[in-house]
Amino acid sequence: MNLNLTTATRIGLNLSAMLGIAALMKLGGNLFIPLILAVLMASILYPGARFLHNYMRVPWFFSCVTVLLAAVVSFLVVFVAFAVAIPRTIEGLPKTEEEWREQYKKIQTNLSAVIPYKLDHALHPDPDQSNVYKYAKDYFTSSKISDAIQSIVAAAGGRLWQAILIMFITLFLLLEGQMLADKVRAIFGPSRETQSRVTTALAEMATAIRTYLIWRTIVNIALAVVLGAVYNAAGLKYWYLWALLVAVLSYVPYLGTIAAGIPPTLDAMLFVDPTMALLIGCFYVGVVTFEGYILVPWVMGRSMDLNATTVLLACLFWEEIWGMSGLFLAMPIMAAIKAICMQVDGWQGWGELMGSGPAKPLVLLETDPEKARLDAIAAAGMNGDATVVMDSGHDKGGSPNMGDPKSDAY
């Protein structure tokens, strides 16, 4: 049935569909987030399982279980690292009244060297006259820190069932991944061209996600090691915690990198001296600039070829939909969406829009009705015919056609 929808109507329907999908994903976050995390993990672990099965002759079930257990152990290592670093950080806080006073005076002196103008109003030289000193001392008491740790542990325990669910979904995806991929291809019909496009889209999605997550993890570990060593040499008080933050927050493009650079700079300014804070800030900017503009594009190639505007908008959108989980999932999701767009007729322009390469001219498909109409107009013009060629499907019962001698418009 030909509805003859106007352009405005089509745009309105598309926007309504997008808003409906966004609302569905936001409401179904508890379902979609574990599923997407399981798909990401399965795409990373699948090559390892194939290697064990094909070259080590390990049965497929045990290959999948082995790589999954290796991933679980890796996550436990990160969890234990934070579990050790946070108590060490708490133990480093001042305990006696004299230690609190000395720490406050050192911070006040360092900040006075950077911001000498009217700093005494905010940070009085005498701790007894400073509201900031009283608030900080009260905030970092043992009871409040213990309450904060208990709330964090309770929140982590509440998510334990999701972690177990993700683990089982990942295992089933590994065991039945090939069968599910074949069934997805079968949904789109028997056409060889369509089957080829679906296969290519699935392969590009898996490759892009796998390449990004694996190399992102390797680069993050390298950043944590290098920056941790520099922070330790510079005398930062909590260098180990800042190194861990770099390794975790760098999964969030741009925003996470900026957030990971602020704490060590403040640490140096408050507890070392302003000059060291400036040096650490400059070194951090240099390292992340080299990592973002040289190292990452070199090791990842075009698998994550997304421009900065797309990345930032994706981070804002997925953070609004799924919160912190959306920030970490934004890049893999956008890589999958771009891979789909590049394989669907009429969507290639959106895929190119998300990329960072130069603009490409629109190329009409051989089967595109618009291309056929334009070719007919060009052929008529070469023959000296001024007739306007219209699609036979347009205006069948409507306005008269130009060139019809029986019409009033002739």
mmCIF file of C-alpha atoms in Angstrom:
data_model
loop_
_atom_site.group_PDB
_atom_site.id
_atom_site.type_symbol
_atom_site.label_atom_id
_atom_site.label_comp_id
_atom_site.label_asym_id
_atom_site.label_seq_id
_atom_site.Cartn_x
_atom_site.Cartn_y
_atom_site.Cartn_z
ATOM 1 C CA MET A 1 0.000 0.000 0.000
ATOM 2 C CA ASN A 2 1.470 3.347 -1.084
ATOM 3 C CA LEU A 3 0.852 5.951 1.635
ATOM 4 C CA ASN A 4 2.627 8.781 -0.279
ATOM 5 C CA LEU A 5 4.098 10.143 2.960
ATOM 6 C CA THR A 6 5.658 13.576 2.870
ATOM 7 C CA THR A 7 9.244 14.135 3.948
ATOM 8 C CA ALA A 8 8.130 15.837 7.152
ATOM 9 C CA THR A 9 5.861 12.894 7.992
ATOM 10 C CA ARG A 10 8.650 10.378 7.416
ATOM 11 C CA ILE A 11 11.042 12.388 9.586
ATOM 12 C CA GLY A 12 8.418 12.634 12.310
ATOM 13 C CA LEU A 13 7.779 8.897 12.238
ATOM 14 C CA ASN A 14 11.511 8.154 12.371
ATOM 15 C CA LEU A 15 12.003 10.505 15.323
ATOM 16 C CA SER A 16 9.034 8.949 17.115
ATOM 17 C CA ALA A 17 10.491 5.495 16.566
ATOM 18 C CA MET A 18 13.887 6.635 17.885
ATOM 19 C CA LEU A 19 12.327 8.170 20.993
ATOM 20 C CA GLY A 20 10.315 5.006 21.569
ATOM 21 C CA ILE A 21 13.418 2.835 21.274
ATOM 22 C CA ALA A 22 15.336 5.135 23.649
ATOM 23 C CA ALA A 23 12.517 4.970 26.207
ATOM 24 C CA LEU A 24 12.380 1.182 25.873
ATOM 25 C CA MET A 25 16.142 0.864 26.436
ATOM 26 C CA LYS A 26 16.019 3.181 29.453
ATOM 27 C CA LEU A 27 13.147 1.286 31.041
ATOM 28 C CA GLY A 28 14.698 -2.079 30.215
ATOM 29 C CA GLY A 29 18.216 -1.248 31.380
ATOM 30 C CA ASN A 30 18.291 -4.145 33.842
ATOM 31 C CA LEU A 31 17.713 -6.492 30.904
ATOM 32 C CA PHE A 32 19.746 -4.851 28.142
ATOM 33 C CA ILE A 33 22.899 -3.987 30.107
ATOM 34 C CA PRO A 34 23.718 -7.585 31.167
ATOM 35 C CA LEU A 35 22.887 -8.814 27.662
ATOM 36 C CA ILE A 36 25.162 -6.275 25.949
ATOM 37 C CA LEU A 37 27.984 -6.902 28.428
ATOM 38 C CA ALA A 38 27.662 -10.640 27.760
ATOM 39 C CA VAL A 39 27.790 -10.062 23.989
ATOM 40 C CA LEU A 40 30.917 -7.914 24.388
ATOM 41 C CA MET A 41 32.628 -10.523 26.543
ATOM 42 C CA ALA A 42 31.669 -13.322 24.156
ATOM 43 C CA SER A 43 33.097 -11.418 21.177
ATOM 44 C CA ILE A 44 36.391 -10.990 23.055
ATOM 45 C CA LEU A 45 36.650 -14.560 24.357
ATOM 46 C CA TYR A 46 35.506 -16.377 21.211
ATOM 47 C CA PRO A 47 38.940 -16.330 19.448
ATOM 48 C CA GLY A 48 40.585 -17.715 22.593
ATOM 49 C CA ALA A 49 38.061 -20.538 22.789
ATOM 50 C CA ARG A 50 38.602 -21.350 19.104
ATOM 51 C CA PHE A 51 42.364 -21.433 19.624
ATOM 52 C CA LEU A 52 42.051 -23.913 22.495
ATOM 53 C CA HIS A 53 39.623 -26.040 20.507
ATOM 54 C CA ASN A 54 41.451 -26.044 17.155
ATOM 55 C CA TYR A 55 45.105 -26.104 18.210
ATOM 56 C CA MET A 56 45.089 -27.523 21.736
ATOM 57 C CA ARG A 57 42.373 -30.110 20.951
ATOM 58 C CA VAL A 58 40.359 -29.090 23.998
ATOM 59 C CA PRO A 59 36.637 -29.955 23.769
ATOM 60 C CA TRP A 60 34.531 -26.953 22.847
ATOM 61 C CA PHE A 61 32.655 -26.850 26.156
ATOM 62 C CA PHE A 62 35.838 -26.866 28.231
ATOM 63 C CA SER A 63 37.440 -24.302 25.895
ATOM 64 C CA CYS A 64 34.565 -21.905 26.546
ATOM 65 C CA VAL A 65 34.645 -22.532 30.291
ATOM 66 C CA THR A 66 38.432 -22.012 30.402
ATOM 67 C CA VAL A 67 38.427 -18.621 28.669
ATOM 68 C CA LEU A 68 35.449 -17.502 30.754
ATOM 69 C CA LEU A 69 37.217 -18.439 33.992
ATOM 70 C CA ALA A 70 40.300 -16.545 32.790
ATOM 71 C CA ALA A 71 38.143 -13.449 32.289
ATOM 72 C CA VAL A 72 36.592 -13.858 35.746
ATOM 73 C CA VAL A 73 40.064 -14.110 37.299
ATOM 74 C CA SER A 74 41.104 -10.906 35.502
ATOM 75 C CA PHE A 75 38.106 -9.042 36.912
ATOM 76 C CA LEU A 76 38.863 -10.386 40.378
ATOM 77 C CA VAL A 77 42.439 -9.087 40.105
ATOM 78 C CA VAL A 78 41.135 -5.579 39.369
ATOM 79 C CA PHE A 79 38.617 -5.835 42.204
ATOM 80 C CA VAL A 80 41.285 -6.980 44.668
ATOM 81 C CA ALA A 81 43.591 -4.172 43.526
ATOM 82 C CA PHE A 82 40.944 -1.596 44.421
ATOM 83 C CA ALA A 83 40.123 -3.469 47.629
ATOM 84 C CA VAL A 84 43.773 -3.112 48.680
ATOM 85 C CA ALA A 85 44.314 0.439 47.416
ATOM 86 C CA ILE A 86 41.289 2.026 49.102
ATOM 87 C CA PRO A 87 42.148 0.854 52.668
ATOM 88 C CA ARG A 88 45.750 1.972 52.136
ATOM 89 C CA THR A 89 44.454 5.381 51.135
ATOM 90 C CA ILE A 90 42.269 5.564 54.234
ATOM 91 C CA GLU A 91 45.159 4.530 56.473
ATOM 92 C CA GLY A 92 47.226 7.390 55.057
ATOM 93 C CA LEU A 93 44.802 10.004 56.374
ATOM 94 C CA PRO A 94 45.870 12.004 59.456
ATOM 95 C CA LYS A 95 44.872 10.410 62.747
ATOM 96 C CA THR A 96 45.860 12.827 65.505
ATOM 97 C CA GLU A 97 44.996 16.492 65.956
ATOM 98 C CA GLU A 98 48.614 17.500 65.361
ATOM 99 C CA GLU A 99 48.759 15.553 62.080
ATOM 100 C CA TRP A 100 45.555 17.215 60.877
ATOM 101 C CA ARG A 101 46.970 20.670 61.683
ATOM 102 C CA GLU A 102 50.261 19.996 59.900
ATOM 103 C CA GLN A 103 48.456 18.654 56.864
ATOM 104 C CA TYR A 104 46.149 21.674 56.732
ATOM 105 C CA LYS A 105 49.021 24.166 57.018
ATOM 106 C CA LYS A 106 50.911 22.424 54.212
ATOM 107 C CA ILE A 107 47.873 22.524 51.931
ATOM 108 C CA GLN A 108 47.217 26.174 52.785
ATOM 109 C CA THR A 109 50.844 27.092 52.039
ATOM 110 C CA ASN A 110 50.853 25.296 48.673
ATOM 111 C CA LEU A 111 47.578 26.875 47.574
ATOM 112 C CA SER A 112 48.743 30.325 48.713
ATOM 113 C CA ALA A 113 51.685 30.044 46.334
ATOM 114 C CA VAL A 114 49.293 29.440 43.432
ATOM 115 C CA ILE A 115 46.327 31.626 44.438
ATOM 116 C CA PRO A 116 47.672 34.378 46.700
ATOM 117 C CA TYR A 117 44.712 36.723 46.224
ATOM 118 C CA LYS A 118 42.269 36.616 49.172
ATOM 119 C CA LEU A 119 42.917 32.955 49.893
ATOM 120 C CA ASP A 120 42.918 33.687 53.624
ATOM 121 C CA HIS A 121 39.155 34.239 53.485
ATOM 122 C CA ALA A 122 38.575 30.663 52.289
ATOM 123 C CA LEU A 123 41.532 28.956 53.980
ATOM 124 C CA HIS A 124 42.489 30.829 57.136
ATOM 125 C CA PRO A 125 46.131 30.312 58.211
ATOM 126 C CA ASP A 126 44.905 29.313 61.666
ATOM 127 C CA PRO A 127 43.141 25.904 61.490
ATOM 128 C CA ASP A 128 40.885 26.835 64.415
ATOM 129 C CA GLN A 129 39.522 29.779 62.399
ATOM 130 C CA SER A 130 38.930 27.752 59.217
ATOM 131 C CA ASN A 131 35.543 26.232 58.439
ATOM 132 C CA VAL A 132 37.161 24.119 55.710
ATOM 133 C CA TYR A 133 39.443 22.497 58.272
ATOM 134 C CA LYS A 134 36.544 21.708 60.587
ATOM 135 C CA TYR A 135 34.415 20.297 57.770
ATOM 136 C CA ALA A 136 37.219 18.144 56.330
ATOM 137 C CA LYS A 137 38.175 16.794 59.723
ATOM 138 C CA ASP A 138 34.555 15.934 60.480
ATOM 139 C CA TYR A 139 33.934 14.424 57.038
ATOM 140 C CA PHE A 140 36.937 12.089 57.140
ATOM 141 C CA THR A 141 36.211 10.640 60.550
ATOM 142 C CA SER A 142 36.468 6.883 60.927
ATOM 143 C CA SER A 143 32.726 6.406 61.403
ATOM 144 C CA LYS A 144 31.752 8.222 58.201
ATOM 145 C CA ILE A 145 34.421 6.451 56.178
ATOM 146 C CA SER A 146 33.224 3.109 57.522
ATOM 147 C CA ASP A 147 29.642 3.972 56.573
ATOM 148 C CA ALA A 148 30.740 4.921 53.054
ATOM 149 C CA ILE A 149 32.662 1.660 52.635
ATOM 150 C CA GLN A 150 29.684 -0.341 53.874
ATOM 151 C CA SER A 151 27.378 1.362 51.377
ATOM 152 C CA ILE A 152 29.823 0.591 48.555
ATOM 153 C CA VAL A 153 30.055 -3.047 49.611
ATOM 154 C CA ALA A 154 26.257 -3.279 49.821
ATOM 155 C CA ALA A 155 25.876 -1.803 46.333
ATOM 156 C CA ALA A 156 28.465 -4.237 44.959
ATOM 157 C CA GLY A 157 26.688 -7.137 46.643
ATOM 158 C CA GLY A 158 23.411 -6.036 45.098
ATOM 159 C CA ARG A 159 25.012 -6.298 41.647
ATOM 160 C CA LEU A 160 26.469 -9.731 42.306
ATOM 161 C CA TRP A 161 23.475 -11.499 40.799
ATOM 162 C CA GLN A 162 23.910 -9.464 37.602
ATOM 163 C CA ALA A 163 27.554 -10.540 37.408
ATOM 164 C CA ILE A 164 26.517 -14.189 37.725
ATOM 165 C CA LEU A 165 23.819 -13.693 35.078
ATOM 166 C CA ILE A 166 26.326 -12.084 32.700
ATOM 167 C CA MET A 167 28.721 -14.975 33.224
ATOM 168 C CA PHE A 168 26.105 -17.585 32.285
ATOM 169 C CA ILE A 169 24.826 -15.615 29.274
ATOM 170 C CA THR A 170 28.414 -15.267 28.061
ATOM 171 C CA LEU A 171 28.953 -19.009 28.415
ATOM 172 C CA PHE A 172 25.818 -19.822 26.410
ATOM 173 C CA LEU A 173 26.754 -17.294 23.713
ATOM 174 C CA LEU A 174 30.170 -18.925 23.394
ATOM 175 C CA LEU A 175 28.692 -22.414 23.213
ATOM 176 C CA GLU A 176 25.956 -21.522 20.712
ATOM 177 C CA GLY A 177 27.467 -18.494 18.986
ATOM 178 C CA GLN A 178 27.841 -20.055 15.536
ATOM 179 C CA MET A 179 24.326 -21.505 15.621
ATOM 180 C CA LEU A 180 22.841 -18.157 16.654
ATOM 181 C CA ALA A 181 24.759 -16.342 13.903
ATOM 182 C CA ASP A 182 23.414 -18.802 11.297
ATOM 183 C CA LYS A 183 19.863 -18.265 12.543
ATOM 184 C CA VAL A 184 20.261 -14.492 12.421
ATOM 185 C CA ARG A 185 21.364 -14.777 8.785
ATOM 186 C CA ALA A 186 18.404 -17.039 8.011
ATOM 187 C CA ILE A 187 15.967 -14.408 9.304
ATOM 188 C CA PHE A 188 16.835 -12.113 6.374
ATOM 189 C CA GLY A 189 15.833 -14.616 3.694
ATOM 190 C CA PRO A 190 17.614 -16.870 1.189
ATOM 191 C CA SER A 191 19.121 -14.115 -0.979
ATOM 192 C CA ARG A 192 22.861 -14.627 -1.300
ATOM 193 C CA GLU A 193 23.499 -10.893 -1.449
ATOM 194 C CA THR A 194 21.516 -10.306 1.740
ATOM 195 C CA GLN A 195 23.192 -13.253 3.453
ATOM 196 C CA SER A 196 26.585 -11.855 2.466
ATOM 197 C CA ARG A 197 25.731 -8.410 3.816
ATOM 198 C CA VAL A 198 24.496 -9.848 7.124
ATOM 199 C CA THR A 199 27.626 -11.991 7.446
ATOM 200 C CA THR A 200 29.847 -8.988 6.713
ATOM 201 C CA ALA A 201 27.961 -6.809 9.207
ATOM 202 C CA LEU A 202 28.237 -9.418 11.973
ATOM 203 C CA ALA A 203 31.942 -9.949 11.245
ATOM 204 C CA GLU A 204 32.667 -6.206 11.222
ATOM 205 C CA MET A 205 30.740 -5.702 14.463
ATOM 206 C CA ALA A 206 32.643 -8.487 16.218
ATOM 207 C CA THR A 207 36.001 -7.329 14.835
ATOM 208 C CA ALA A 208 35.447 -3.686 15.781
ATOM 209 C CA ILE A 209 34.294 -4.507 19.311
ATOM 210 C CA ARG A 210 37.021 -7.093 19.872
ATOM 211 C CA THR A 211 39.790 -4.854 18.512
ATOM 212 C CA TYR A 212 38.668 -1.886 20.577
ATOM 213 C CA LEU A 213 38.267 -3.707 23.896
ATOM 214 C CA ILE A 214 41.453 -5.780 23.631
ATOM 215 C CA TRP A 215 43.704 -2.932 22.549
ATOM 216 C CA ARG A 216 41.974 -0.488 24.880
ATOM 217 C CA THR A 217 42.728 -2.831 27.785
ATOM 218 C CA ILE A 218 46.380 -3.225 26.758
ATOM 219 C CA VAL A 219 46.815 0.540 26.334
ATOM 220 C CA ASN A 220 45.097 1.232 29.673
ATOM 221 C CA ILE A 221 47.400 -1.177 31.499
ATOM 222 C CA ALA A 222 50.427 0.455 29.866
ATOM 223 C CA LEU A 223 49.148 3.907 30.863
ATOM 224 C CA ALA A 224 48.623 2.750 34.448
ATOM 225 C CA VAL A 225 52.145 1.316 34.667
ATOM 226 C CA VAL A 226 53.870 4.368 33.154
ATOM 227 C CA LEU A 227 51.859 6.980 35.026
ATOM 228 C CA GLY A 228 51.980 4.999 38.273
ATOM 229 C CA ALA A 229 55.777 4.880 38.094
ATOM 230 C CA VAL A 230 55.944 8.627 37.428
ATOM 231 C CA TYR A 231 53.493 9.408 40.233
ATOM 232 C CA ASN A 232 55.501 7.288 42.658
ATOM 233 C CA ALA A 233 58.775 8.944 41.637
ATOM 234 C CA ALA A 234 57.154 12.372 42.047
ATOM 235 C CA GLY A 235 56.224 11.543 45.628
ATOM 236 C CA LEU A 236 52.454 11.475 45.242
ATOM 237 C CA LYS A 237 50.749 10.200 48.346
ATOM 238 C CA TYR A 238 48.156 7.997 46.628
ATOM 239 C CA TRP A 239 49.945 7.153 43.376
ATOM 240 C CA TYR A 240 48.670 3.543 43.287
ATOM 241 C CA LEU A 241 45.026 4.653 43.421
ATOM 242 C CA TRP A 242 45.488 7.205 40.637
ATOM 243 C CA ALA A 243 47.162 4.567 38.448
ATOM 244 C CA LEU A 244 44.171 2.252 38.913
ATOM 245 C CA LEU A 245 41.781 5.091 38.092
ATOM 246 C CA VAL A 246 43.606 5.719 34.814
ATOM 247 C CA ALA A 247 43.297 2.051 33.868
ATOM 248 C CA VAL A 248 39.536 2.022 34.528
ATOM 249 C CA LEU A 249 38.370 5.507 33.509
ATOM 250 C CA SER A 250 40.232 5.479 30.186
ATOM 251 C CA TYR A 251 37.534 3.154 28.832
ATOM 252 C CA VAL A 252 35.350 6.279 28.726
ATOM 253 C CA PRO A 253 36.725 8.386 25.841
ATOM 254 C CA TYR A 254 37.676 12.008 26.509
ATOM 255 C CA LEU A 255 35.565 12.428 29.658
ATOM 256 C CA GLY A 256 37.180 9.529 31.519
ATOM 257 C CA THR A 257 40.658 10.610 30.452
ATOM 258 C CA ILE A 258 40.072 14.126 31.769
ATOM 259 C CA ALA A 259 38.609 12.828 35.030
ATOM 260 C CA ALA A 260 41.578 10.498 35.596
ATOM 261 C CA GLY A 261 44.063 13.382 35.277
ATOM 262 C CA ILE A 262 42.513 15.671 37.891
ATOM 263 C CA PRO A 263 43.163 13.695 41.146
ATOM 264 C CA PRO A 264 46.948 13.256 40.707
ATOM 265 C CA THR A 265 47.342 16.934 39.849
ATOM 266 C CA LEU A 266 45.429 17.924 42.982
ATOM 267 C CA ASP A 267 47.408 15.384 45.005
ATOM 268 C CA ALA A 268 50.667 16.990 43.897
ATOM 269 C CA MET A 269 49.375 20.512 44.505
ATOM 270 C CA LEU A 270 48.058 19.774 47.989
ATOM 271 C CA PHE A 271 50.640 17.361 49.344
ATOM 272 C CA VAL A 272 53.855 18.015 47.349
ATOM 273 C CA ASP A 273 54.180 21.496 45.806
ATOM 274 C CA PRO A 274 52.618 23.549 42.978
ATOM 275 C CA THR A 275 55.635 23.139 40.689
ATOM 276 C CA MET A 276 55.339 19.369 40.840
ATOM 277 C CA ALA A 277 51.608 19.669 40.146
ATOM 278 C CA LEU A 278 52.370 21.666 36.994
ATOM 279 C CA LEU A 279 54.961 19.128 35.851
ATOM 280 C CA ILE A 280 52.624 16.195 36.481
ATOM 281 C CA GLY A 281 49.770 17.938 34.670
ATOM 282 C CA CYS A 282 51.960 18.663 31.633
ATOM 283 C CA PHE A 283 53.330 15.114 31.596
ATOM 284 C CA TYR A 284 49.834 13.640 31.815
ATOM 285 C CA VAL A 285 48.579 15.811 28.949
ATOM 286 C CA GLY A 286 51.565 14.779 26.833
ATOM 287 C CA VAL A 287 51.069 11.072 27.537
ATOM 288 C CA VAL A 288 47.330 11.010 26.826
ATOM 289 C CA THR A 289 47.831 13.141 23.699
ATOM 290 C CA PHE A 290 50.370 10.642 22.365
ATOM 291 C CA GLU A 291 48.060 7.785 23.336
ATOM 292 C CA GLY A 292 44.930 9.311 21.804
ATOM 293 C CA TYR A 293 46.283 10.717 18.553
ATOM 294 C CA ILE A 294 49.175 8.396 17.680
ATOM 295 C CA LEU A 295 49.156 5.103 19.588
ATOM 296 C CA VAL A 296 45.437 4.226 19.579
ATOM 297 C CA PRO A 297 44.807 5.052 15.874
ATOM 298 C CA TRP A 298 47.913 3.063 14.956
ATOM 299 C CA VAL A 299 47.001 -0.127 16.837
ATOM 300 C CA MET A 300 43.243 -0.009 16.182
ATOM 301 C CA GLY A 301 43.290 1.149 12.586
ATOM 302 C CA ARG A 302 39.860 2.009 11.196
ATOM 303 C CA SER A 303 37.941 -0.465 13.363
ATOM 304 C CA MET A 304 36.895 2.387 15.678
ATOM 305 C CA ASP A 305 36.925 5.204 13.132
ATOM 306 C CA LEU A 306 34.510 7.511 14.965
ATOM 307 C CA ASN A 307 34.816 11.278 14.988
ATOM 308 C CA ALA A 308 35.035 13.182 18.260
ATOM 309 C CA THR A 309 31.570 14.736 17.928
ATOM 310 C CA THR A 310 29.954 11.315 17.534
ATOM 311 C CA VAL A 311 31.887 9.964 20.525
ATOM 312 C CA LEU A 312 30.907 12.829 22.838
ATOM 313 C CA LEU A 313 27.261 12.771 21.759
ATOM 314 C CA ALA A 314 27.214 8.994 22.219
ATOM 315 C CA CYS A 315 28.645 9.362 25.737
ATOM 316 C CA LEU A 316 25.990 11.937 26.632
ATOM 317 C CA PHE A 317 23.178 9.835 25.150
ATOM 318 C CA TRP A 318 24.138 6.488 26.674
ATOM 319 C CA GLU A 319 24.937 8.081 30.042
ATOM 320 C CA GLU A 320 21.427 9.513 30.044
ATOM 321 C CA ILE A 321 19.980 6.101 29.134
ATOM 322 C CA TRP A 322 22.046 3.783 31.368
ATOM 323 C CA GLY A 323 24.105 6.010 33.658
ATOM 324 C CA MET A 324 27.705 5.023 34.335
ATOM 325 C CA SER A 325 27.247 1.716 32.506
ATOM 326 C CA GLY A 326 26.248 3.655 29.397
ATOM 327 C CA LEU A 327 29.495 5.640 29.472
ATOM 328 C CA PHE A 328 31.571 2.462 29.398
ATOM 329 C CA LEU A 329 29.398 0.850 26.704
ATOM 330 C CA ALA A 330 29.120 3.904 24.418
ATOM 331 C CA MET A 331 32.113 3.168 22.181
ATOM 332 C CA PRO A 332 31.407 -0.549 21.532
ATOM 333 C CA ILE A 333 27.737 0.185 20.848
ATOM 334 C CA MET A 334 28.566 2.957 18.380
ATOM 335 C CA ALA A 335 31.081 0.701 16.631
ATOM 336 C CA ALA A 336 28.354 -1.924 16.178
ATOM 337 C CA ILE A 337 25.847 0.663 14.926
ATOM 338 C CA LYS A 338 28.339 2.007 12.402
ATOM 339 C CA ALA A 339 29.106 -1.507 11.120
ATOM 340 C CA ILE A 340 25.377 -2.078 10.555
ATOM 341 C CA CYS A 341 24.910 1.273 8.802
ATOM 342 C CA MET A 342 27.752 0.565 6.381
ATOM 343 C CA GLN A 343 26.060 -2.670 5.219
ATOM 344 C CA VAL A 344 22.448 -1.477 4.844
ATOM 345 C CA ASP A 345 21.362 0.214 1.619
ATOM 346 C CA GLY A 346 20.485 3.836 2.276
ATOM 347 C CA TRP A 347 22.203 3.914 5.664
ATOM 348 C CA GLN A 348 25.781 4.250 4.428
ATOM 349 C CA GLY A 349 25.549 8.025 4.705
ATOM 350 C CA TRP A 350 24.887 7.754 8.442
ATOM 351 C CA GLY A 351 27.860 5.444 8.804
ATOM 352 C CA GLU A 352 30.056 7.940 6.966
ATOM 353 C CA LEU A 353 28.671 10.724 9.164
ATOM 354 C CA MET A 354 29.928 8.924 12.278
ATOM 355 C CA GLY A 355 33.381 8.329 10.768
ATOM 356 C CA SER A 356 36.371 10.645 10.904
ATOM 357 C CA GLY A 357 37.317 10.453 7.226
ATOM 358 C CA PRO A 358 36.583 13.074 4.550
ATOM 359 C CA ALA A 359 33.086 13.429 3.114
ATOM 360 C CA LYS A 360 32.226 11.122 0.223
ATOM 361 C CA PRO A 361 29.816 11.974 -2.614
ATOM 362 C CA LEU A 362 26.466 10.196 -2.622
ATOM 363 C CA VAL A 363 26.439 7.166 -4.916
ATOM 364 C CA LEU A 364 23.011 5.925 -6.000
ATOM 365 C CA LEU A 365 22.491 2.187 -6.321
ATOM 366 C CA GLU A 366 21.724 0.621 -9.677
ATOM 367 C CA THR A 367 18.307 -0.446 -8.389
ATOM 368 C CA ASP A 368 17.491 2.916 -6.834
ATOM 369 C CA PRO A 369 14.288 4.410 -8.383
ATOM 370 C CA GLU A 370 15.733 7.887 -7.975
ATOM 371 C CA LYS A 371 18.757 6.917 -10.079
ATOM 372 C CA ALA A 372 16.491 5.492 -12.777
ATOM 373 C CA ARG A 373 14.436 8.693 -12.868
ATOM 374 C CA LEU A 374 17.514 10.909 -13.105
ATOM 375 C CA ASP A 375 18.948 8.742 -15.890
ATOM 376 C CA ALA A 376 15.671 9.056 -17.795
ATOM 377 C CA ILE A 377 15.740 12.839 -17.425
ATOM 378 C CA ALA A 378 19.337 12.950 -18.665
ATOM 379 C CA ALA A 379 18.497 10.744 -21.662
ATOM 380 C CA ALA A 380 15.497 12.901 -22.542
ATOM 381 C CA GLY A 381 17.641 16.005 -22.356
ATOM 382 C CA MET A 382 20.198 14.531 -24.748
ATOM 383 C CA ASN A 383 17.380 13.831 -27.238
ATOM 384 C CA GLY A 384 16.178 17.421 -27.034
ATOM 385 C CA ASP A 385 12.975 16.435 -25.269
ATOM 386 C CA ALA A 386 11.906 18.845 -22.513
ATOM 387 C CA THR A 387 9.433 16.385 -21.037
ATOM 388 C CA VAL A 388 9.755 15.901 -17.268
ATOM 389 C CA VAL A 389 9.952 12.199 -16.526
ATOM 390 C CA MET A 390 7.986 11.148 -13.446
ATOM 391 C CA ASP A 391 7.914 7.903 -11.554
ATOM 392 C CA SER A 392 4.918 5.860 -12.621
ATOM 393 C CA GLY A 393 4.043 5.268 -8.980
ATOM 394 C CA HIS A 394 3.624 8.999 -8.268
ATOM 395 C CA ASP A 395 0.379 10.943 -8.588
ATOM 396 C CA LYS A 396 -1.633 8.142 -10.185
ATOM 397 C CA GLY A 397 -4.888 9.709 -9.163
ATOM 398 C CA GLY A 398 -3.716 13.204 -8.484
ATOM 399 C CA SER A 399 -2.483 16.238 -10.343
ATOM 400 C CA PRO A 400 -1.982 16.216 -14.141
ATOM 401 C CA ASN A 401 1.355 15.278 -15.630
ATOM 402 C CA MET A 402 3.427 17.717 -17.614
ATOM 403 C CA GLY A 403 3.653 16.624 -21.236
ATOM 404 C CA ASP A 404 0.136 15.132 -21.379
ATOM 405 C CA PRO A 405 -1.695 16.787 -24.315
ATOM 406 C CA LYS A 406 -5.050 15.932 -22.714
ATOM 407 C CA SER A 407 -4.297 17.769 -19.520
ATOM 408 C CA ASP A 408 -4.710 21.429 -18.656
ATOM 409 C CA ALA A 409 -1.045 21.659 -17.735
ATOM 410 C CA TYR A 410 0.247 20.815 -21.191
#
